Structure formats: structure tokens, C-alpha cells
Short mmCIF file of C-alpha atoms and ligand atoms in Angstrom, two decimals:
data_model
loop_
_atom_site.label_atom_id
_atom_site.label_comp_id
_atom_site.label_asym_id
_atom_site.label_seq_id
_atom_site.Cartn_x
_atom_site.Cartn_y
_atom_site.Cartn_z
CA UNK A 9 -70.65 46.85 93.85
CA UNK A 10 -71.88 47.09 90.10
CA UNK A 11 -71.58 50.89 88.99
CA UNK A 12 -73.57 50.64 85.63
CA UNK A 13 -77.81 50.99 86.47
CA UNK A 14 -79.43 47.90 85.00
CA UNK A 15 -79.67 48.10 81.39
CA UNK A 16 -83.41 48.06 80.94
CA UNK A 17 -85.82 47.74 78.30
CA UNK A 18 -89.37 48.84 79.62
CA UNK A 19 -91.81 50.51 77.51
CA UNK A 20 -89.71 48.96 74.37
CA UNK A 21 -90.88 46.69 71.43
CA UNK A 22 -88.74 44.26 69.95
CA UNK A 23 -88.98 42.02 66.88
CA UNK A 24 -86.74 38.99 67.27
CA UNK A 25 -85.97 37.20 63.58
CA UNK A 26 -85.59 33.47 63.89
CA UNK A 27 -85.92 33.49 67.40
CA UNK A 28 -87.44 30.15 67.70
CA UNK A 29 -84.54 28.35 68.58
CA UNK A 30 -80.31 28.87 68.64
CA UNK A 31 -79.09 32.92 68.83
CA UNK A 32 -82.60 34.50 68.24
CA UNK A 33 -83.68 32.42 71.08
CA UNK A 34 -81.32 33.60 73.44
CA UNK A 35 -81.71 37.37 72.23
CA UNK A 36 -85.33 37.00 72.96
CA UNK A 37 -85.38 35.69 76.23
CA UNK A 38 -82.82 38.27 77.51
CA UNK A 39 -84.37 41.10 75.85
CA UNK A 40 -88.25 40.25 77.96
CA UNK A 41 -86.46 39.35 80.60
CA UNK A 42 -84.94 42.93 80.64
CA UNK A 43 -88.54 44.28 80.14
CA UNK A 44 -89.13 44.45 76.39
CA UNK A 45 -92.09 43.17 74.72
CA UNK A 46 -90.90 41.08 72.18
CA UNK A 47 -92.30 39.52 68.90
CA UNK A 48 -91.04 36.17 68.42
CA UNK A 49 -90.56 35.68 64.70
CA UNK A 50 -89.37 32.00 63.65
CA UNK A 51 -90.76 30.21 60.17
CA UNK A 52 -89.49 26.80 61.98
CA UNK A 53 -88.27 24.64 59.26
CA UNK A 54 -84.82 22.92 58.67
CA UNK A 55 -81.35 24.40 59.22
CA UNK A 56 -80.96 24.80 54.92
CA UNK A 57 -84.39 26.29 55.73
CA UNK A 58 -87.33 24.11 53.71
CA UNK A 59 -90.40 23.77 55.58
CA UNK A 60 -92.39 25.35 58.54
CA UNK A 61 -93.30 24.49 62.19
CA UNK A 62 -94.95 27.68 64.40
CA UNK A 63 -93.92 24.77 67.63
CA UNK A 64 -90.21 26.63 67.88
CA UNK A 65 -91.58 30.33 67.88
CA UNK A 66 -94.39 29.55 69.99
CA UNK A 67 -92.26 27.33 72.99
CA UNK A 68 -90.61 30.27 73.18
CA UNK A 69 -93.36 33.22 73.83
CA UNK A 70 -94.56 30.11 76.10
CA UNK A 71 -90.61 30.06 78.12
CA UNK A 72 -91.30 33.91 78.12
CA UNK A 73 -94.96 34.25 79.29
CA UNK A 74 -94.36 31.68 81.80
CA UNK A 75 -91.36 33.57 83.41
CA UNK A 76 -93.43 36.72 83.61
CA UNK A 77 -92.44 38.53 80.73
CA UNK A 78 -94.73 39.89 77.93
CA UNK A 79 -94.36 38.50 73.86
CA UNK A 80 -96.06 37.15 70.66
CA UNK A 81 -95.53 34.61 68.33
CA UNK A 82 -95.06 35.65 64.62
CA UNK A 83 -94.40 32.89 62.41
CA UNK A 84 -94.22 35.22 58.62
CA UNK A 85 -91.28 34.11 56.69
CA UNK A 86 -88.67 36.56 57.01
CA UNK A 87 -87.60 35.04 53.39
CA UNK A 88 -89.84 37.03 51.35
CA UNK A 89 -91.10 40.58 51.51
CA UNK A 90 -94.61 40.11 52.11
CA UNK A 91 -93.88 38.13 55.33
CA UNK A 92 -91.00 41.00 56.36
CA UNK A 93 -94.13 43.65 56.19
CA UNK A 94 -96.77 41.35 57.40
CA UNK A 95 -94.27 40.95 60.56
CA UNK A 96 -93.16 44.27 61.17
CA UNK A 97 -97.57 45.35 60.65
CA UNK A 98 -97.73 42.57 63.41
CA UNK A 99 -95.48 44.14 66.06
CA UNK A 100 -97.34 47.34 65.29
CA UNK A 101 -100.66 45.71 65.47
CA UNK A 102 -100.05 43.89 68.90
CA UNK A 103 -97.96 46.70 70.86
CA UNK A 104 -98.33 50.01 69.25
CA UNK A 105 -94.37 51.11 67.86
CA UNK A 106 -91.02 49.15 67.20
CA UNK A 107 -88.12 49.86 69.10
CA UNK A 108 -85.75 47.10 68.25
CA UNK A 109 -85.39 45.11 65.50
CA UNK A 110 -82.50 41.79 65.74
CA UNK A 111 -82.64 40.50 62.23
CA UNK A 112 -81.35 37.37 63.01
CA UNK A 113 -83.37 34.59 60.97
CA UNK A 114 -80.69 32.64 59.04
CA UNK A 115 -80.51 29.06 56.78
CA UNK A 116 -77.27 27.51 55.62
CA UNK A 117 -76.63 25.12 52.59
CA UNK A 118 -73.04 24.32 52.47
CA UNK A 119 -71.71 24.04 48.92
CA UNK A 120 -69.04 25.84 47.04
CA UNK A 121 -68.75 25.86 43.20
CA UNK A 122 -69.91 24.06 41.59
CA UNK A 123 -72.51 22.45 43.08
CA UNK A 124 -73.46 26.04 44.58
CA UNK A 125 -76.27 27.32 42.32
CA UNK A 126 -78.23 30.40 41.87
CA UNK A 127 -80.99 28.51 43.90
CA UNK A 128 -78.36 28.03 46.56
CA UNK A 129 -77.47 31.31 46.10
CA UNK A 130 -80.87 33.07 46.12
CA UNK A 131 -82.16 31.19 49.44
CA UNK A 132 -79.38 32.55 51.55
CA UNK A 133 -79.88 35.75 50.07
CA UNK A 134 -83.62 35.84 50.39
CA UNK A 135 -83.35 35.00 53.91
CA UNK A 136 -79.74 36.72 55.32
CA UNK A 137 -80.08 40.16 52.89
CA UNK A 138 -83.06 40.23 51.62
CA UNK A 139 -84.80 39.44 55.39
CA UNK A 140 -82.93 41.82 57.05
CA UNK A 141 -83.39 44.70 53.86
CA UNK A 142 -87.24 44.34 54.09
CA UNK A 143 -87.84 43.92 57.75
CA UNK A 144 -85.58 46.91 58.56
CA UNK A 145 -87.27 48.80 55.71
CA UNK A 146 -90.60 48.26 56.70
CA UNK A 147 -89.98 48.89 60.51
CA UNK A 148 -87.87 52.09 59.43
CA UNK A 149 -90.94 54.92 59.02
CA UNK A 150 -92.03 54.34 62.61
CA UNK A 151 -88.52 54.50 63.74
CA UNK A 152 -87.88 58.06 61.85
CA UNK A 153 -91.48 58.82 62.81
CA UNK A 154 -90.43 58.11 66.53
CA UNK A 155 -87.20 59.40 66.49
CA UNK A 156 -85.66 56.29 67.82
CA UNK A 157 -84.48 52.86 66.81
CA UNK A 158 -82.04 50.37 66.97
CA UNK A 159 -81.25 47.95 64.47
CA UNK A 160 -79.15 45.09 64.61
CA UNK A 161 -78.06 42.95 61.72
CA UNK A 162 -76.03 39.55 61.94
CA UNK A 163 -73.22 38.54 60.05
CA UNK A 164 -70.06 35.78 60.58
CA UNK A 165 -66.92 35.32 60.76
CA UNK A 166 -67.66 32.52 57.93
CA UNK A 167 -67.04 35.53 55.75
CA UNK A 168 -63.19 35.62 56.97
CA UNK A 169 -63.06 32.57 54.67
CA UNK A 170 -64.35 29.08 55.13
CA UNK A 171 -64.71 26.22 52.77
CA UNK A 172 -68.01 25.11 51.55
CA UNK A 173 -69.61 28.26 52.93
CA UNK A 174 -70.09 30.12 50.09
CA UNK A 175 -73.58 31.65 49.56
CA UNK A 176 -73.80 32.36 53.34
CA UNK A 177 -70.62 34.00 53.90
CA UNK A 178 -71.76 36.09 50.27
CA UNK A 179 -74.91 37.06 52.20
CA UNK A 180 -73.05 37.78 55.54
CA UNK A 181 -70.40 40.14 53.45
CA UNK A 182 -73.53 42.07 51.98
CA UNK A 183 -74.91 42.73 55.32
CA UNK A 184 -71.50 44.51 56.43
CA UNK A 185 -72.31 46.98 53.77
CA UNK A 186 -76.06 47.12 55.11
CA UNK A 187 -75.23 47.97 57.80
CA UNK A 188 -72.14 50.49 57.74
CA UNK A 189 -74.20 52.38 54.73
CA UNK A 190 -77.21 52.62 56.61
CA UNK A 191 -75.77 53.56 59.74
CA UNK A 192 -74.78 56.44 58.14
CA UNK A 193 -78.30 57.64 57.11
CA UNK A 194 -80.05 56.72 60.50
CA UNK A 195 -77.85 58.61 63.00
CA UNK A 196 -79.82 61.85 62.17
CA UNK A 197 -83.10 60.20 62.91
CA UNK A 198 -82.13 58.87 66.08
CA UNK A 199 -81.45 55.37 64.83
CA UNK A 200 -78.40 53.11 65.27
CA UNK A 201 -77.31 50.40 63.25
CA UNK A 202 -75.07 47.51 64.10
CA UNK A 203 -74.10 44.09 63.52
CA UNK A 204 -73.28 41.17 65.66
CA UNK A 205 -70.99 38.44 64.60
CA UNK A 206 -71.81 35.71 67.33
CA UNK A 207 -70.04 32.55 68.00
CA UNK A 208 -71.97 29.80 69.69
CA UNK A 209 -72.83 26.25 69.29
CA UNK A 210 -76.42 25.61 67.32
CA UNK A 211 -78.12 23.68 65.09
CA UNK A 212 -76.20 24.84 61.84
CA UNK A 213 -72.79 24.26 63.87
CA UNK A 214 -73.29 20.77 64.99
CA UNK A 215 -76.18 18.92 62.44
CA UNK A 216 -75.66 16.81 59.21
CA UNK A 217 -74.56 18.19 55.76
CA UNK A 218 -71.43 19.40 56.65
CA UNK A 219 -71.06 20.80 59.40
CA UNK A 220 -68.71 23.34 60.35
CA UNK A 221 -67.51 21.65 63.47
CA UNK A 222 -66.39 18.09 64.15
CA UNK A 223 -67.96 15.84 66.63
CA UNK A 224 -64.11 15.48 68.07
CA UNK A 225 -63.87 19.12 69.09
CA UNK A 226 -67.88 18.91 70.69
CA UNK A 227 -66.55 18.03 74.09
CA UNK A 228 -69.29 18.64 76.63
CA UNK A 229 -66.99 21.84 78.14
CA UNK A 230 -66.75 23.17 74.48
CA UNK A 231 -70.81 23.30 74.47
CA UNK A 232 -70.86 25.12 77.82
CA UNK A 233 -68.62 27.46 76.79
CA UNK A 234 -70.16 28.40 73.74
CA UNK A 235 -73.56 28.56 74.85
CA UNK A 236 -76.23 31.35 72.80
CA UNK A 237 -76.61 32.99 75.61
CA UNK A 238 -73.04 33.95 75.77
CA UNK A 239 -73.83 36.07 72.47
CA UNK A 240 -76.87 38.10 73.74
CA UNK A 241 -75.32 40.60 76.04
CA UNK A 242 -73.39 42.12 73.52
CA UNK A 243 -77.02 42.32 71.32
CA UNK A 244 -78.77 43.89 74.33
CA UNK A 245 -76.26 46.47 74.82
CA UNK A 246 -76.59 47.42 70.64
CA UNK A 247 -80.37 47.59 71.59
CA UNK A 248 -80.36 49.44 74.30
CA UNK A 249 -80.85 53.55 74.41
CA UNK A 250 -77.45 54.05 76.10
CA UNK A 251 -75.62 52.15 73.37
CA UNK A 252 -72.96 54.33 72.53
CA UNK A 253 -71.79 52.92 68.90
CA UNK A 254 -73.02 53.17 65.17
CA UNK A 255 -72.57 50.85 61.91
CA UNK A 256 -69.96 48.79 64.37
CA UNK A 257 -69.39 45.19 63.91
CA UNK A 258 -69.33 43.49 66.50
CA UNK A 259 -68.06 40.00 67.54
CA UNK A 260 -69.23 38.03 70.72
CA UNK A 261 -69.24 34.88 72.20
CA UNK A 262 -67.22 32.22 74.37
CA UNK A 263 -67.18 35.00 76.94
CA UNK A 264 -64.87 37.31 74.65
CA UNK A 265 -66.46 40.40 73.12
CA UNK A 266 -64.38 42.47 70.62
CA UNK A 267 -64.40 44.73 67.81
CA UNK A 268 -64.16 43.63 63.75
CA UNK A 269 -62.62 46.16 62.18
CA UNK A 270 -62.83 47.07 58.38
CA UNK A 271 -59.15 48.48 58.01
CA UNK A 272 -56.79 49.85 55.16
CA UNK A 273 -53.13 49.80 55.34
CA UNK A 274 -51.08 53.70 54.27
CA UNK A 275 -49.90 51.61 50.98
CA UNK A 276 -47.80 52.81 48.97
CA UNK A 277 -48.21 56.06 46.88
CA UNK A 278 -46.81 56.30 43.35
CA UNK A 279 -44.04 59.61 43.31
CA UNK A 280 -44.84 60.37 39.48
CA UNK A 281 -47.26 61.98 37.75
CA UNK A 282 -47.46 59.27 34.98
CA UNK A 283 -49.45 55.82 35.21
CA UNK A 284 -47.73 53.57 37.49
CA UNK A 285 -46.32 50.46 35.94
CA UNK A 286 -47.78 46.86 36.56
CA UNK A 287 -43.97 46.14 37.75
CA UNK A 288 -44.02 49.11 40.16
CA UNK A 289 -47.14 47.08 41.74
CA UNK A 290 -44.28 44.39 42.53
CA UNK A 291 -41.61 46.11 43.28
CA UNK A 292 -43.80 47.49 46.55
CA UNK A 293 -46.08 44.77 47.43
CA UNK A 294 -44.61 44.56 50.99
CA UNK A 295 -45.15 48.07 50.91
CA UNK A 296 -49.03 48.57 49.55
CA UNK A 297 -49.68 45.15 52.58
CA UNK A 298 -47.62 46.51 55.42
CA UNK A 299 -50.29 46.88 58.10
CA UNK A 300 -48.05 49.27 60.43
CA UNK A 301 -50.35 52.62 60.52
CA UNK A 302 -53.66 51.17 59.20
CA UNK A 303 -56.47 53.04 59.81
CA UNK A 304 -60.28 52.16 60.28
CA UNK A 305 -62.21 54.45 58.24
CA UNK A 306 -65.53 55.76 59.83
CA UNK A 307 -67.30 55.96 56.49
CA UNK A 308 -66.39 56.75 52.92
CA UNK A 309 -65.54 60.16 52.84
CA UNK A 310 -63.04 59.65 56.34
CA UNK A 311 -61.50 56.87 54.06
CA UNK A 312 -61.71 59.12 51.03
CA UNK A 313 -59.81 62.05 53.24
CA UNK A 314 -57.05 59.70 53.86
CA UNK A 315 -56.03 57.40 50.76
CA UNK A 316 -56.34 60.69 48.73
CA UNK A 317 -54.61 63.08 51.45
CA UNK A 318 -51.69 63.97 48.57
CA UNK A 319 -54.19 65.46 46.05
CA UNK A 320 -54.79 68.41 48.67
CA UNK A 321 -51.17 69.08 49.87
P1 NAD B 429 -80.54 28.24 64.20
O1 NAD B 429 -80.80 27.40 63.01
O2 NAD B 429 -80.43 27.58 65.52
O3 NAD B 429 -81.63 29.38 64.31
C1 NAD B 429 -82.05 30.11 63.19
C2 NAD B 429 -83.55 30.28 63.29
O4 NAD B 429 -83.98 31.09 62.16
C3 NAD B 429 -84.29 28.96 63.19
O5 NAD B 429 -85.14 28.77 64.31
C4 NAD B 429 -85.07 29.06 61.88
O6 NAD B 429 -86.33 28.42 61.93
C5 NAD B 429 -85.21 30.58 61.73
N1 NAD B 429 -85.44 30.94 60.32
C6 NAD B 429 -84.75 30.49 59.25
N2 NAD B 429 -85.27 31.00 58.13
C7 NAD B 429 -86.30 31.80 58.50
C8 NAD B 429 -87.20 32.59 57.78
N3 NAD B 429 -87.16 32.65 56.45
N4 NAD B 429 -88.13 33.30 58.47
C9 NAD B 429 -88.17 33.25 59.82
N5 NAD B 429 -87.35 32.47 60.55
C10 NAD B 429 -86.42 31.77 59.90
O7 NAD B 429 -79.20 29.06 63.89
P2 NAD B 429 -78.32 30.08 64.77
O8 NAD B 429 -76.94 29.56 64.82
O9 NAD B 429 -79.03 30.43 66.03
O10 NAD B 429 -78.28 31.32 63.79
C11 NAD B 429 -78.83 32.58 64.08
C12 NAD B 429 -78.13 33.63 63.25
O11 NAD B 429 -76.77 33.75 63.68
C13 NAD B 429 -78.07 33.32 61.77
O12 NAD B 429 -78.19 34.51 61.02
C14 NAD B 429 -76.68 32.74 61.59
O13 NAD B 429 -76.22 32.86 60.28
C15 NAD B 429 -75.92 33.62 62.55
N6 NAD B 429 -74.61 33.09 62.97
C16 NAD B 429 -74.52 32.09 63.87
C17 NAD B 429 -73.26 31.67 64.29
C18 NAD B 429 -73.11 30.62 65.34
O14 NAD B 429 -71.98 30.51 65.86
N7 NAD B 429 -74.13 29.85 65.68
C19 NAD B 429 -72.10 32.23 63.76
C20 NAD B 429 -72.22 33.24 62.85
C21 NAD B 429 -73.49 33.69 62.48
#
């Protein structure tokens, strides 16, 4: 017998980023299905993100509707701030308050330097950082004015380090800050903020222009087990009222959940009072990486209390 009551979300509004196809697809359909009303936002155009289509954002208020659940199609560009506002006035407009927002909308160009250039550079941004700034900005007075809201943001584990990846996984590092910093301003208003790192099988995955996986490791029991939908649990839960955690990364898919933690060894502290040498540095490298008693800071002043413990003793 399941203990847990069904995680439900009637009587909440949801805005959906790039959920028109892949992740935000999944996230959608799970989140109506659960009882949310849910705005469908999805610009439509390629995977490096030129060009627009409303056919992917509207199919899927269609798949909704047509399985009994309630949501509209919003087709602003998440990529600029206008459309960010004009989506978020949108929500408001068709269902009266914003609950959720899943900024999820994303674009990759694959290039590293040099051939990565500031245009490269400002796309991703406009659409990973700057999407997920101005649509969580301009859905944040009617959370505070409500007194409730959940936010989630998406980064990757491309930011661990991947070839070729480089304005995305800059973008995806900036949104780790987003979200830990804001996290930290929102828990008084009732507001939580967290960020999913999923791992599924989409367009950006599997189409031309470098890809980040090979057609050799695509075997058709690969693509069930990485399905979307295998990712949207875990954003359901950081939507829901119950959900317990704040300015958490989290990663999910493949049917393994788990925690990313932003961690800093003990190190080493210098005994003297004068300025350590550069050759001190090398004499305890092993020392300053040795990852036996790390600890994962909650925000900046927890971390502050620790690496600076010796300057109250
Ligand atoms: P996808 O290309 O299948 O879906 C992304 C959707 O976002 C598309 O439908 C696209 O039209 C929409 N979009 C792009 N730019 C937009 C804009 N400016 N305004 C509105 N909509 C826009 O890709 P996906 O894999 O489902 O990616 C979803 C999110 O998950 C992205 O942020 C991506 O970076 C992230 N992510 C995915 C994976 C994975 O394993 N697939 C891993 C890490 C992170």
C-alpha cells in the first residue's frame, strides 16, 4: 500500500518554459495531469534555437485538453525580456495567479574557442540566464504578494565539463548561482527555489551538429531508459507545496534521483601569522584537495563560519 497521499496540484498555475517538446514537455503533461493549469510556453524553432513554430506548444495544450486536463498555449520568446513579461502577464491574464514556474526553455550551439563567439555566447545566455532571470522576476511580485511559489530552474551536468559545450555549460553554471542566491531571499516569502539537472534523451542529445551522444550508444533500450518523463517526478515534487528543500540541485533521470552537491574540502590552514609562501601552496596540495571532511555549505555565511572558524578561536 502507498503511504504518501497523491501529490496534487489543484487550484495551482503553472508556466512551463519550452514545453513544446523534450523535458518541458514531459513536465507539462505531468504537472495537468496532477491537476495544475498549465501555460505551455515554447517559441518552436531549432535546437541552436533560430526560428519559430507555435505547432510544438500548441500539440501539446491539444495532448493535455484532450486527456481532460486544463492549459494554454503561450508562444513569447523566453529569449528576451519583453516576451518573459508578456508570458508571465499571460498566465495572469488566463488563470488569475502563478504558482509554479519550470524555466526550462533551452538552445544549444556546440562550439568551444575559438569558433565560440560573443553571439554564441549571448544566445545561450539570453535564453538559459537571461529567460529564467526575467520570467522568474516578473512572476516574483505575485508570488511575494501570495505568499507562495515555487521556482524551478534547469541546469546540466554539461557544466561538470564537456567538450564543445561551452556557452551552455557557462549559462548552466550561472543558473547554480541563480538559484542558491535567490533561494536565500525567497524562503521568507514563502517561495522555494530549486534546480533540476535532468538526464534524458531529446532533440539536443541525439540531432546533427555535434551531438553529445553517438548513434552507437542510441540502442533502442538506452532510449527507453532515458525517456523525459523519467525527469519530471523529481520537478513535480520541487513544485509541489509539500516540497521540503530550498536552493537544492537536483539531478534526475534514468530512474536514479540524487543530490549535486556544491562542496569544500577542510584544506589546509597556514600556522603563521605572515603571508604564506607560493611554495607552502605545494608543499600541501594533497592537503588543501583531500576531500575527507568536506562540507556542503548551506549559503555563504554557513561557508563563511567554517573556512574562517580559526579567526574566532
Ligand atoms: P528540447 O530542444 O527538446 O526542448 C527545448 C524546448 O525549448 C524546445 O521545444 C524549444 O522550442 C524551446 N525553446 C528554446 N528556446 C526558446 C525560447 N527562447 N523561448 C521559448 N521556448 C524556447 O531540449 P530538452 O533536452 O528537452 O531541454 C530542456 C531543458 O533541459 C534545457 O534547458 C536543456 O538545456 C536542459 N537539459 C537537458 C538535458 C537532457 O538530458 N536532455 C540535460 C541537461 C539539461
Amino acid at each position: 500500500m502507498n503511504a504518501t497521499p497523491d501529490f496534487r496540484f489543484d487550484g495551482r498555475v503553472a508556466i512551463v518554459t519550452g514545453a513544446g517538446r523534450g523535458l518541458g514537455r514531459a513536465h507539462a503533461l505531468l504537472l495537468a495531469e496532477r491537476g495544475a493549469k498549465v501555460v505551455v510556453n515554447d517559441l518552436g524553432g531549432t535546437k541552436e534555437g533560430d526560428g519559430s513554430d507555435s505547432g510544438p506548444a500548441n500539440d501539446v495544450v491539444q495532448e493535455i485538453t484532450a486527456a481532460g486536463g486544463v492549459a494554454v498555449a503561450d508562444t513569447n520568446n523566453v529569449g528576451t525580456e519583453a516576451g518573459c513579461h508578456a508570458l508571465v502577464e499571460g498566465a495572469v491574464g488566463a488563470f488569475g495567479r502563478i504558482d509554479i514556474v519550470v524555466n526550462n526553455a533551452g538552445i544549444s550551439r556546440f562550439a568551444t574557442f575559438p569558433e565560440a563567439d560573443a553571439e554564441n555566447l549571448e544566445r545561450t545566455l539570453d535564453v538559459h540566464l537571461r529567460g529564467t532571470w526575467h520570467t522568474t522576476r516578473a512572476a516574483w511580485p505575485y508570488m511575494v504578494e501570495q505568499g507562495y511559489g515555487r521556482v524551478i530552474t534547469t541546469t546540466s551536468t554539461g557544466m561538470f565539463g564537456l567538450a564543445d559545450n561551452l556557452a551552455y555549460a557557462t549559462a548552466k553554471g550561472a543558473l547554480i548561482g541563480f538559484t542558491r542566491s535567490l533561494a536565500v531571499e525567497a524562503a521568507s516569502h514563502g517561495i522555494l527555489v530549486n534546480c533540476i539537472a535532468p538526464n534524458a534523451i531529446t532533440r539536443p542529445s541525439t540531432t546533427a551538429g555535434k551531438p553529445n551522444i553517438t548513434t552507437r550508444q542510441l540502442d533502442e533500450a538506452r532510449i527507453q531508459a532515458m525517456q523525459t518523463g523519467l525527469v519530471s517526478p523529481m520537478v513535480a515534487y520541487l513544485a509541489h507545496e509539500d516540497c521540503k528543500v530550498n536552493g537544492e540541485i537536483l539531478v534526475a533521470g534514468a530512474h536514479r534521483f540524487a543530490r549535486w552537491l556544491l562542496a569544500v574540502t577542510p584544506g589546509y590552514r597556514s600556522p603563521g601569522a605572515e603571508v604564506p609562501t607560493v611554495e607552502e601552496i605545494a608543499e600541501h596540495w594533497d592537503e588543501i584537495n583531500d576531500e575527507s571532511g568536506y562540507y556542503v555549505p548551506a549559503n555563504l555565511h554557513d561557508w563563511a563560519s567554517t573556512f574562517m572558524a580559526h579567526l574566532n578561536a
